[in-house]
GROMACS .gro file of N, CA and C in nm:
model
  501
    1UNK      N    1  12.761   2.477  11.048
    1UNK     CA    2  12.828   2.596  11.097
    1UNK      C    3  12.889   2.565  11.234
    2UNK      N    4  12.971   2.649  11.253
    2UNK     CA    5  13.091   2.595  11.401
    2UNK      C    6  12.934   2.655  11.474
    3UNK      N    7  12.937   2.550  11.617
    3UNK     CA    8  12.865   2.654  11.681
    3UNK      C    9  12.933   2.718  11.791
    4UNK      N   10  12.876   2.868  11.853
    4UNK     CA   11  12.963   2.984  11.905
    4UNK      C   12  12.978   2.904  12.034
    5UNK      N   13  12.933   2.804  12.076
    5UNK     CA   14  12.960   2.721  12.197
    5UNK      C   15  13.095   2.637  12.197
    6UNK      N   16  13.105   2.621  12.050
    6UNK     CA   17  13.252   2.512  12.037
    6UNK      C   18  13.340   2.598  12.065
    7UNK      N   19  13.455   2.512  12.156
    7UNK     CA   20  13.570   2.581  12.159
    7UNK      C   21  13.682   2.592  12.076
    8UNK      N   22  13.668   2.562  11.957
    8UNK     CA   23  13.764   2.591  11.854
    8UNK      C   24  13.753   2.692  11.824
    9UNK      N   25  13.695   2.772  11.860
    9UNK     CA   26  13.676   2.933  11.822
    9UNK      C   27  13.801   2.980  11.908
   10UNK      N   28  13.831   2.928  11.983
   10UNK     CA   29  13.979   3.014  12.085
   10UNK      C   30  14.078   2.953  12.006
   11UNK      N   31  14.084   2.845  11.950
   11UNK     CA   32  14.217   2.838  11.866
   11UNK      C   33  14.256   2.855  11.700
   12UNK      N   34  14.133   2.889  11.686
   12UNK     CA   35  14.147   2.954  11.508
   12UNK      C   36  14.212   3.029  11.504
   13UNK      N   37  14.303   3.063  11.402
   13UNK     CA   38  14.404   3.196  11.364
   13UNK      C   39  14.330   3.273  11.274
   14UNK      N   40  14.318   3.351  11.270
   14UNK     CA   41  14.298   3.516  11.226
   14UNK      C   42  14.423   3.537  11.184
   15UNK      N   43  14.361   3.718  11.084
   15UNK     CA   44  14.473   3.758  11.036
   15UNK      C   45  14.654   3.790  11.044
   16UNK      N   46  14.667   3.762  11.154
   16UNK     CA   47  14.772   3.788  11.187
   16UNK      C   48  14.863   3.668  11.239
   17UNK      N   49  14.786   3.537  11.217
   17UNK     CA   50  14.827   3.458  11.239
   17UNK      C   51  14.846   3.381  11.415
   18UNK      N   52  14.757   3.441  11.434
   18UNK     CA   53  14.761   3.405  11.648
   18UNK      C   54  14.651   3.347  11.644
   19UNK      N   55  14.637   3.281  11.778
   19UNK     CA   56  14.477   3.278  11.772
   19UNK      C   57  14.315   3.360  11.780
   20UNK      N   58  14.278   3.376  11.709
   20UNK     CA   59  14.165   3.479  11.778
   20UNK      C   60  13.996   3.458  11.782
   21UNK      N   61  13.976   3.459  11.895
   21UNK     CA   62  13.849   3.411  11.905
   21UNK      C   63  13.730   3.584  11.865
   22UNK      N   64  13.637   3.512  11.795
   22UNK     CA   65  13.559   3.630  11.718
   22UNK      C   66  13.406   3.617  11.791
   23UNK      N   67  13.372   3.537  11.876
   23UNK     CA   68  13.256   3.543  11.944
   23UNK      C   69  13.226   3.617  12.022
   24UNK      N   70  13.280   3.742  12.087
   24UNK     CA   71  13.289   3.876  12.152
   24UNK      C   72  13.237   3.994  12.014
   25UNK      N   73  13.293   3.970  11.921
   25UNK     CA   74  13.223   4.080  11.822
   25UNK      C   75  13.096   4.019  11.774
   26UNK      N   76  13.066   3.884  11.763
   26UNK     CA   77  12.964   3.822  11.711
   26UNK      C   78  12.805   3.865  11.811
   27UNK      N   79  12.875   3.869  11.934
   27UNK     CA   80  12.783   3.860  12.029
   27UNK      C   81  12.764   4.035  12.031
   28UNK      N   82  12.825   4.085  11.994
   28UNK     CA   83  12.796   4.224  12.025
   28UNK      C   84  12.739   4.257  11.877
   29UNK      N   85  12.757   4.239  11.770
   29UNK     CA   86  12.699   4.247  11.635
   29UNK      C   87  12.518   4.172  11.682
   30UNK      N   88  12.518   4.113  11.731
   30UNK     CA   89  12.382   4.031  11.760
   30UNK      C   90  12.293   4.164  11.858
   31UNK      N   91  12.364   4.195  11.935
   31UNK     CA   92  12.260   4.269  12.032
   31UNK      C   93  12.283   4.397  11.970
   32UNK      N   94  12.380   4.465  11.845
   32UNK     CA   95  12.352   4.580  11.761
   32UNK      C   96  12.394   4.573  11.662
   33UNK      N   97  12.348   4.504  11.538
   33UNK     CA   98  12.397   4.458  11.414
   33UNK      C   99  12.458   4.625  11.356
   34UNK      N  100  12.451   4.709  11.393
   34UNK     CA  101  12.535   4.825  11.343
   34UNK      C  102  12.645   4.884  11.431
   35UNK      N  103  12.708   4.786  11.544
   35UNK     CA  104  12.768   4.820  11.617
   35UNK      C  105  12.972   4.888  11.528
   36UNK      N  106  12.980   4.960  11.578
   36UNK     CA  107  13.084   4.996  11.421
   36UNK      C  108  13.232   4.924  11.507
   37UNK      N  109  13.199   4.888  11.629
   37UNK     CA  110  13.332   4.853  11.697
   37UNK      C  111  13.372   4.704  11.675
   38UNK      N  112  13.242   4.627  11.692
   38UNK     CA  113  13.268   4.493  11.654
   38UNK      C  114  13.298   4.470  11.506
   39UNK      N  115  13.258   4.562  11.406
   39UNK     CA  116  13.309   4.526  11.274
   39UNK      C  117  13.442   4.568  11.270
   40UNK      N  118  13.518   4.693  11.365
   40UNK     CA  119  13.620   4.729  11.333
   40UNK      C  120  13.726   4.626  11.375
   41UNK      N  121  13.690   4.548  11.460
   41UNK     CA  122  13.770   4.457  11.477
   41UNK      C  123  13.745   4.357  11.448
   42UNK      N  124  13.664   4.302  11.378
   42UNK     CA  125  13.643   4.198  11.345
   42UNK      C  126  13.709   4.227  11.173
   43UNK      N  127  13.715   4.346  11.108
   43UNK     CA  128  13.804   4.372  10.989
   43UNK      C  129  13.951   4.384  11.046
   44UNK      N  130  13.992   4.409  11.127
   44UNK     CA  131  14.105   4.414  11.191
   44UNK      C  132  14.192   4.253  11.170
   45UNK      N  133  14.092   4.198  11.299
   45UNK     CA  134  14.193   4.094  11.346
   45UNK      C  135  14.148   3.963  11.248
   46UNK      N  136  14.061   3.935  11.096
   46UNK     CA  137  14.057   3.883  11.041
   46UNK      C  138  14.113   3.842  10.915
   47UNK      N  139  14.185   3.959  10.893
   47UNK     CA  140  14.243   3.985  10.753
   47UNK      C  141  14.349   4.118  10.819
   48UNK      N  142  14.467   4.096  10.758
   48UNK     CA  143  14.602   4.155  10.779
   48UNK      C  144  14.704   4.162  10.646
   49UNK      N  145  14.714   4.242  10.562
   49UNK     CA  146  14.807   4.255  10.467
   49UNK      C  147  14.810   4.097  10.359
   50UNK      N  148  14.690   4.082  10.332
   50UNK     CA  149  14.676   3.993  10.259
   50UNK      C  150  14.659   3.840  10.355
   51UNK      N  151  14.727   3.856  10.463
   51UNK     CA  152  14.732   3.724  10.562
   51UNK      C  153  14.559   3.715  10.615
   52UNK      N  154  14.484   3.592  10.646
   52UNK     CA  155  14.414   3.511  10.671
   52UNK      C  156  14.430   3.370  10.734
   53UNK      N  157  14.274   3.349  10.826
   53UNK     CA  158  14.313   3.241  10.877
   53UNK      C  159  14.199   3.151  10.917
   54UNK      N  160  14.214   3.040  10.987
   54UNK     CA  161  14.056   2.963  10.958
   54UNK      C  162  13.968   3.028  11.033
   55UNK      N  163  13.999   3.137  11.124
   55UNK     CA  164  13.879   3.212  11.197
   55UNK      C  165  13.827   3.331  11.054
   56UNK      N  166  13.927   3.312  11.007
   56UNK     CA  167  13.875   3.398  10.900
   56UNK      C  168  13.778   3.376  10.805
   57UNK      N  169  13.800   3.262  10.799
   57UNK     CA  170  13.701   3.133  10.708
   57UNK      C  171  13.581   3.135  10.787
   58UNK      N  172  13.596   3.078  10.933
   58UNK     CA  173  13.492   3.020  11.025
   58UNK      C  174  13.398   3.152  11.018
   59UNK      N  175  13.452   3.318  11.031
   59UNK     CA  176  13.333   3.409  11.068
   59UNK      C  177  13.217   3.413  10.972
   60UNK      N  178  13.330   3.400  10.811
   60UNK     CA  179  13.156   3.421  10.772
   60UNK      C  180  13.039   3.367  10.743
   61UNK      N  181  13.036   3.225  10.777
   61UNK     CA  182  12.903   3.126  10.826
   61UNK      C  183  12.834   3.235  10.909
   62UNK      N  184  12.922   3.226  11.024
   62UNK     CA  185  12.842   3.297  11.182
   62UNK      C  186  12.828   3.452  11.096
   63UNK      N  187  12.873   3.516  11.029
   63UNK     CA  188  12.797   3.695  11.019
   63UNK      C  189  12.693   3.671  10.934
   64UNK      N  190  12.710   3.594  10.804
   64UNK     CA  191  12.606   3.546  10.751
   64UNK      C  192  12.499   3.516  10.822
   65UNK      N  193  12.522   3.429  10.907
   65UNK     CA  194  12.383   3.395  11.002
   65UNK      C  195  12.336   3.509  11.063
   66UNK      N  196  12.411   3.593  11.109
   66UNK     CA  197  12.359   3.753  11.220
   66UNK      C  198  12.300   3.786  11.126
   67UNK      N  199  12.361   3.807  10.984
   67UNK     CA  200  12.341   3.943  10.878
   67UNK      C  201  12.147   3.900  10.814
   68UNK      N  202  12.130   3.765  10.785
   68UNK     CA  203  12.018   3.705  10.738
   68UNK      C  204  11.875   3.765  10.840
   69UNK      N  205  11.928   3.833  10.959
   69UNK     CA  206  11.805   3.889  11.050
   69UNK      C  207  11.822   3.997  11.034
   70UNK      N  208  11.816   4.115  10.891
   70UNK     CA  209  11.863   4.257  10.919
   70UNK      C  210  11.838   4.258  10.717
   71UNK      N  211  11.746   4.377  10.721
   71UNK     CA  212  11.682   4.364  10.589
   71UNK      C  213  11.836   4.405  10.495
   72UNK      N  214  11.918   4.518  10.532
   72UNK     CA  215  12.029   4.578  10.439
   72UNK      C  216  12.185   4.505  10.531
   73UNK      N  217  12.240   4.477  10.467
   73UNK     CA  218  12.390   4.453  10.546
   73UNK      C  219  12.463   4.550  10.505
   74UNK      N  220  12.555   4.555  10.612
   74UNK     CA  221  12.712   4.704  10.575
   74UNK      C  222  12.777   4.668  10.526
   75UNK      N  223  12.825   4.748  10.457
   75UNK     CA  224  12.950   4.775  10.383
   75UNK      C  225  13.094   4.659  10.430
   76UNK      N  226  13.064   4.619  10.548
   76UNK     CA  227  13.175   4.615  10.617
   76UNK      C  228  13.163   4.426  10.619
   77UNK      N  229  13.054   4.344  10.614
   77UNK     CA  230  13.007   4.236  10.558
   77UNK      C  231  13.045   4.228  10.462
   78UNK      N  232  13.027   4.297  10.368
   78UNK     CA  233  13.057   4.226  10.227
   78UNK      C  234  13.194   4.264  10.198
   79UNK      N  235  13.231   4.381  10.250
   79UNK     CA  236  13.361   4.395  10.238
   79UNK      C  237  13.498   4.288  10.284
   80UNK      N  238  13.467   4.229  10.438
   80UNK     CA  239  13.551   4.160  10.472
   80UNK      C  240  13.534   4.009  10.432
   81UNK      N  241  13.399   3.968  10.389
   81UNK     CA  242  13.348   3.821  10.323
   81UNK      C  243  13.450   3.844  10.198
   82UNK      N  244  13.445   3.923  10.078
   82UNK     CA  245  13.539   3.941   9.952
   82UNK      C  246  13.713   3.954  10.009
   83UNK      N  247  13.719   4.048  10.085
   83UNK     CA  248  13.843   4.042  10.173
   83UNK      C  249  13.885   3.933  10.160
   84UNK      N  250  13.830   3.834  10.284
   84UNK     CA  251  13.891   3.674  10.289
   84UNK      C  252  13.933   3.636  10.174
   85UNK      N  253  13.806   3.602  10.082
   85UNK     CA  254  13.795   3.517   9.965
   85UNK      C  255  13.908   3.596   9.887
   86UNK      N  256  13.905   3.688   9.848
   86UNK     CA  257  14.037   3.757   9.773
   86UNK      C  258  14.164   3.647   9.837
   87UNK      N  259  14.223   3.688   9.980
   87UNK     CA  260  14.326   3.683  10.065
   87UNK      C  261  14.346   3.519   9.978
   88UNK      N  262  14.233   3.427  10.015
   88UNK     CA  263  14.238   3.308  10.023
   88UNK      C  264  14.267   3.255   9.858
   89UNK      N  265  14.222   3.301   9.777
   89UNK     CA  266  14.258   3.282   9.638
   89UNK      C  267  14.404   3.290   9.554
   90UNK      N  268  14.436   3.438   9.595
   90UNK     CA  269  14.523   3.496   9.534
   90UNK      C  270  14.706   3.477   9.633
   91UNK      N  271  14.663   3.460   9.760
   91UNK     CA  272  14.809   3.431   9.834
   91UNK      C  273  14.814   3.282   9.896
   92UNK      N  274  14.907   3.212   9.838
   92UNK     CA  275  14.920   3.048   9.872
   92UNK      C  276  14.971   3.038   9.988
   93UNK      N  277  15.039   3.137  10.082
   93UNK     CA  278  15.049   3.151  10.202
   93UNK      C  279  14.928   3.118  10.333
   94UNK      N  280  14.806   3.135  10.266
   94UNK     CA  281  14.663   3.144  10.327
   94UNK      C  282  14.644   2.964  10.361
   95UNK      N  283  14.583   2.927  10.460
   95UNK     CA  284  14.570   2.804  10.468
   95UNK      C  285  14.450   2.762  10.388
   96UNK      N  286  14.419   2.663  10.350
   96UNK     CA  287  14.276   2.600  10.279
   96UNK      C  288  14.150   2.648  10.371
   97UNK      N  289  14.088   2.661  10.320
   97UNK     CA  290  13.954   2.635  10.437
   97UNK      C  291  13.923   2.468  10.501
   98UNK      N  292  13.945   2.482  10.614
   98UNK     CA  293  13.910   2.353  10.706
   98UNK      C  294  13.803   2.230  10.592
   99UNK      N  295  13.840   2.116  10.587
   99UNK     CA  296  13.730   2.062  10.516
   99UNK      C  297  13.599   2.040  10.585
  100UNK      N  298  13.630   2.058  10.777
  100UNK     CA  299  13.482   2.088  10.829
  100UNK      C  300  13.395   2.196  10.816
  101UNK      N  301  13.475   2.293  10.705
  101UNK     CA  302  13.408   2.432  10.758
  101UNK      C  303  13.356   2.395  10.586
  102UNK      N  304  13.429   2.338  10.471
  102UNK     CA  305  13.369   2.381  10.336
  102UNK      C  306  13.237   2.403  10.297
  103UNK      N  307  13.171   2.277  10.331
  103UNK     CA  308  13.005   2.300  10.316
  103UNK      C  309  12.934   2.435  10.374
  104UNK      N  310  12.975   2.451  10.522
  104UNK     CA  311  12.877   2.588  10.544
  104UNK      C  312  12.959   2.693  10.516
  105UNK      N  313  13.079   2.686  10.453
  105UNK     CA  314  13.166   2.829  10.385
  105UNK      C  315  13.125   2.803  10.288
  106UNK      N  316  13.071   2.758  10.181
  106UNK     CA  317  13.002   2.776  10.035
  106UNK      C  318  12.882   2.805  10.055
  107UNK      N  319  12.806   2.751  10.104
  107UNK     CA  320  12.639   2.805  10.123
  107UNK      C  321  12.646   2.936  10.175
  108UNK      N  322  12.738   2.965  10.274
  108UNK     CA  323  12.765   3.126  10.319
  108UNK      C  324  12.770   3.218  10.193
  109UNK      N  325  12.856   3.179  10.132
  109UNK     CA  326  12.884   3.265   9.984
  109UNK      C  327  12.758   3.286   9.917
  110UNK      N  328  12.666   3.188   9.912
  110UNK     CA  329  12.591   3.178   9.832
  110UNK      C  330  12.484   3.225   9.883
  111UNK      N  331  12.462   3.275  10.026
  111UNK     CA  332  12.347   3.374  10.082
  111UNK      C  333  12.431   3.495  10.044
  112UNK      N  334  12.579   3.539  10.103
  112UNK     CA  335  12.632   3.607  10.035
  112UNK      C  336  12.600   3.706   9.929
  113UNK      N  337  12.604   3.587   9.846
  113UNK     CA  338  12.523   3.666   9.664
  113UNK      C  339  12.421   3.719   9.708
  114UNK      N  340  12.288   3.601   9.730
  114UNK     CA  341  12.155   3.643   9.727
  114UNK      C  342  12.196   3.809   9.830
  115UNK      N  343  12.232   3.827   9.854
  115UNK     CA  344  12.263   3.955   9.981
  115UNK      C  345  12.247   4.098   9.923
  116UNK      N  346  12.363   4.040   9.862
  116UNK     CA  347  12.446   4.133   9.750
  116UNK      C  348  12.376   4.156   9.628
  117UNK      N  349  12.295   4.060   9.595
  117UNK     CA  350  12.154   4.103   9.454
  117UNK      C  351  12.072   4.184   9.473
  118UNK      N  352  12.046   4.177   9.634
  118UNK     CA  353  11.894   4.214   9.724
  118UNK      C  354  11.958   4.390   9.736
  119UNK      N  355  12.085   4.391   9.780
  119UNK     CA  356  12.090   4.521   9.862
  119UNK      C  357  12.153   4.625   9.716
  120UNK      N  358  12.212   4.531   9.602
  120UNK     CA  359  12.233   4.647   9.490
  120UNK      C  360  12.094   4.675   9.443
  121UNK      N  361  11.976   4.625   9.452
  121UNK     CA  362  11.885   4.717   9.375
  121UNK      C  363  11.809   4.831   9.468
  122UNK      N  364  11.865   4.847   9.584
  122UNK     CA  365  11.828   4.982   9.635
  122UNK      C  366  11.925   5.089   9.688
  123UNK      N  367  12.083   5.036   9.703
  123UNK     CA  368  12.128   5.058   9.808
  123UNK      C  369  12.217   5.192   9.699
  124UNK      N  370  12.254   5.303   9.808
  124UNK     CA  371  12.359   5.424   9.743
  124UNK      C  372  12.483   5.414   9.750
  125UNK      N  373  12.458   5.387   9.901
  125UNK     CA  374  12.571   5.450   9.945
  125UNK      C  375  12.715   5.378   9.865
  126UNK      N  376  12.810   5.439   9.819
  126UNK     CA  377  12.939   5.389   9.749
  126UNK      C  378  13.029   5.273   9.803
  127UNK      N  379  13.005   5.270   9.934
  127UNK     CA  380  13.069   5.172  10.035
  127UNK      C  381  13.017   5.036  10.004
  128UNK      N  382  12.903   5.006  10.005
  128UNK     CA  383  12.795   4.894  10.008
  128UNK      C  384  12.807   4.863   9.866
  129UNK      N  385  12.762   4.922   9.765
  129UNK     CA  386  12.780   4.890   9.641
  129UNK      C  387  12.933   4.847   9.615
  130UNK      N  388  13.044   4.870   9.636
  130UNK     CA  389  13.138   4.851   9.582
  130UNK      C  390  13.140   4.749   9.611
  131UNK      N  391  13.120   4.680   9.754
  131UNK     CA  392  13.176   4.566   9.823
  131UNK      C  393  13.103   4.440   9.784
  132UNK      N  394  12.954   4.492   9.774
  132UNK     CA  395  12.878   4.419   9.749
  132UNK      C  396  12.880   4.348   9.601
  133UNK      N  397  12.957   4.454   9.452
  133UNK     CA  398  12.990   4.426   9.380
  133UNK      C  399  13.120   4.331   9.335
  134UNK      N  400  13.177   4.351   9.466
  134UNK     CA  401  13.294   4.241   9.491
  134UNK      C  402  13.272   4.120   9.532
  135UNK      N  403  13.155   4.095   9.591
  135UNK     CA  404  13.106   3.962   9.668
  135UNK      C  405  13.021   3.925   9.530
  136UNK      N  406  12.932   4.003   9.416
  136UNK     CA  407  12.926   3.901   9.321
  136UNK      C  408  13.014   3.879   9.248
  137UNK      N  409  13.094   3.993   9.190
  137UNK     CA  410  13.195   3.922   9.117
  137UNK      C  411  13.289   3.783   9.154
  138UNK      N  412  13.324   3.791   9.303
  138UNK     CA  413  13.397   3.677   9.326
  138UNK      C  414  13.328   3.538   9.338
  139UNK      N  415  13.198   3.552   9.336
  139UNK     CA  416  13.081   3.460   9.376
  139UNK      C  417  13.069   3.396   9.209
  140UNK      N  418  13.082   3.444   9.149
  140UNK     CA  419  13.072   3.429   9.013
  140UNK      C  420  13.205   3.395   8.932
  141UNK      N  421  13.319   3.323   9.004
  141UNK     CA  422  13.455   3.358   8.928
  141UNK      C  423  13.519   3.466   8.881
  142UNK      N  424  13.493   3.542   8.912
  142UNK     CA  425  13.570   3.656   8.830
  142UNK      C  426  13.652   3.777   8.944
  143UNK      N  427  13.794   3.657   8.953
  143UNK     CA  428  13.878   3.721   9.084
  143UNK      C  429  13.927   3.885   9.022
  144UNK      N  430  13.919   3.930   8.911
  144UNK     CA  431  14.008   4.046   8.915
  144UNK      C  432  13.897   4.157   8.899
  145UNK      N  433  13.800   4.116   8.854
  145UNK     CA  434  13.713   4.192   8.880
  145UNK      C  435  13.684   4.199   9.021
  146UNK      N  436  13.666   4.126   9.073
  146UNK     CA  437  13.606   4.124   9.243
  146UNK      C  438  13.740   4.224   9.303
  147UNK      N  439  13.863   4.199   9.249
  147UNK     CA  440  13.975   4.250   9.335
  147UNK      C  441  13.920   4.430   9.307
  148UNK      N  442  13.914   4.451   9.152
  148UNK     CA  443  13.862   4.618   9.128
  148UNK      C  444  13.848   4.681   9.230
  149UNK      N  445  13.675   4.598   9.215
  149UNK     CA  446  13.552   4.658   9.319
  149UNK      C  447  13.629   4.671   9.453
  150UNK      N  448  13.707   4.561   9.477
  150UNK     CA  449  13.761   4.626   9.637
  150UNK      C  450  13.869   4.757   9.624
  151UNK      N  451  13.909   4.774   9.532
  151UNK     CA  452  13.937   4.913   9.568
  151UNK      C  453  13.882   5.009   9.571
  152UNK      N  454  13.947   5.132   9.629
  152UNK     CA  455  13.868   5.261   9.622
  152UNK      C  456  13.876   5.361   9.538
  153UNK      N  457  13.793   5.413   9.472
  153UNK     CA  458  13.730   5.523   9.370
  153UNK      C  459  13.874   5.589   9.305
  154UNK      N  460  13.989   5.626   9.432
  154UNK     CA  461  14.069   5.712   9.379
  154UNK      C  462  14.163   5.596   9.298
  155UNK      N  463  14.209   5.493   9.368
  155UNK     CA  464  14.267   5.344   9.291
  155UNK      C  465  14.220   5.343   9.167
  156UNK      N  466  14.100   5.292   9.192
  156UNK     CA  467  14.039   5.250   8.994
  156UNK      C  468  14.102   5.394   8.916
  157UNK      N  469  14.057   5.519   8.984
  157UNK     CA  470  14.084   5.608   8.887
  157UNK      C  471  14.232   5.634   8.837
  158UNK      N  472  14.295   5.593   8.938
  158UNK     CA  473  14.470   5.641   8.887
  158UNK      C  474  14.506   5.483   8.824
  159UNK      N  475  14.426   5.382   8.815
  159UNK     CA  476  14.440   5.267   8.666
  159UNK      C  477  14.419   5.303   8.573
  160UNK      N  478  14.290   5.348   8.620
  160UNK     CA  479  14.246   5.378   8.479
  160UNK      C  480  14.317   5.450   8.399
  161UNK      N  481  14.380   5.587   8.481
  161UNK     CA  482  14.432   5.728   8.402
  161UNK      C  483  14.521   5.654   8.357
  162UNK      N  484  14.653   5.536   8.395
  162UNK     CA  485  14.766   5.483   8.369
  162UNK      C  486  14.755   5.401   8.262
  163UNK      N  487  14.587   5.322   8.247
  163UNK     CA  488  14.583   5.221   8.132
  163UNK      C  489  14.520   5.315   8.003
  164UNK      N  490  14.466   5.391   8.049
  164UNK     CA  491  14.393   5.462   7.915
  164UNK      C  492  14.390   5.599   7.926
  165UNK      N  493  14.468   5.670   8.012
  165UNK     CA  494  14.535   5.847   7.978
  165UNK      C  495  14.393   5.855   8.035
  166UNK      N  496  14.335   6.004   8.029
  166UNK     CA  497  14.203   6.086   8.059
  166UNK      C  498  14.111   5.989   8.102
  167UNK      N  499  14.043   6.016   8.235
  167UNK     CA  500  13.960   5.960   8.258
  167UNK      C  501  13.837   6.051   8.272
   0.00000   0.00000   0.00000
């Protein structure tokens, strides 16, 4: 995993394609893993209209690592981990993931899952489940399913009504 000491964290690009360093939300996610400001920007400046970037890649080793000290993860974890991976699959615009980052960006995924197994057999709330259902589906190959789950309730439903009338 990069560590938050290396300075390649100031020149990774994020969503928008600039550089953006993510160790200011990391560090504030650490001293309040429910802090809603550091996720808002850390969904912000990581993912942009499908655009991604190797900070985008690089965060989720490091949230993974925060998230592994915290029995339930948010909505907002699994949401922007599937985010990436969507971004990174489906638009050839997206750069590769660094070949220094591949190894601890696959094992990430793969606590990821275990995450996402742990928190669907208790969890309600619609937010968490969806996302979390997106992080296995994509964990498992199955990009259009994973894409579903990332939409929201009213989306699936106006497919649905369009692919099969009455829902």
């Amino acid at each position: 995993m990069l560590k938050l000491s290396d300075e390649r964290w100031s020149r990774l690009t994020g969503g928008y394609k600039v550089a953006y360093d993510a160790r200011q939300a990391f560090a504030a996610l650490s001293r309040n893993y429910r802090d809603s400001a550091a996720w808002e920007e850390l969904l912000n400046e990581l993912h942009h209209q499908g655009d991604v970037g190797e900070a985008s890649y690089a965060a989720i080793p490091a949230l993974v690592g925060i998230s592994a000290q915290h029995r339930h993860a948010p909505w907002a974890l699994y949401g922007l981990a599937a985010t990436v991976e969507e971004a990174r699959l489906v638009f050839p615009r997206n750069p590769p993931i660094p070949e220094w980052l591949e190894r601890d960006y696959a094992a990430a995924w793969q606590r990821l899952f275990e995450f996402a197994l742990r928190d669907l057999a208790t969890e309600l709330e619609p937010s968490v489940v969806t996302c979390a259902l997106a992080v296995v589906a994509l964990h498992r190959k199955q990009l259009s399913l994973g894409r579903l789950a990332l939409c929201d309730d009213d989306e699936r439903t106006e497919m649905l009504q369009r692919q099969f009338g009455a829902v």
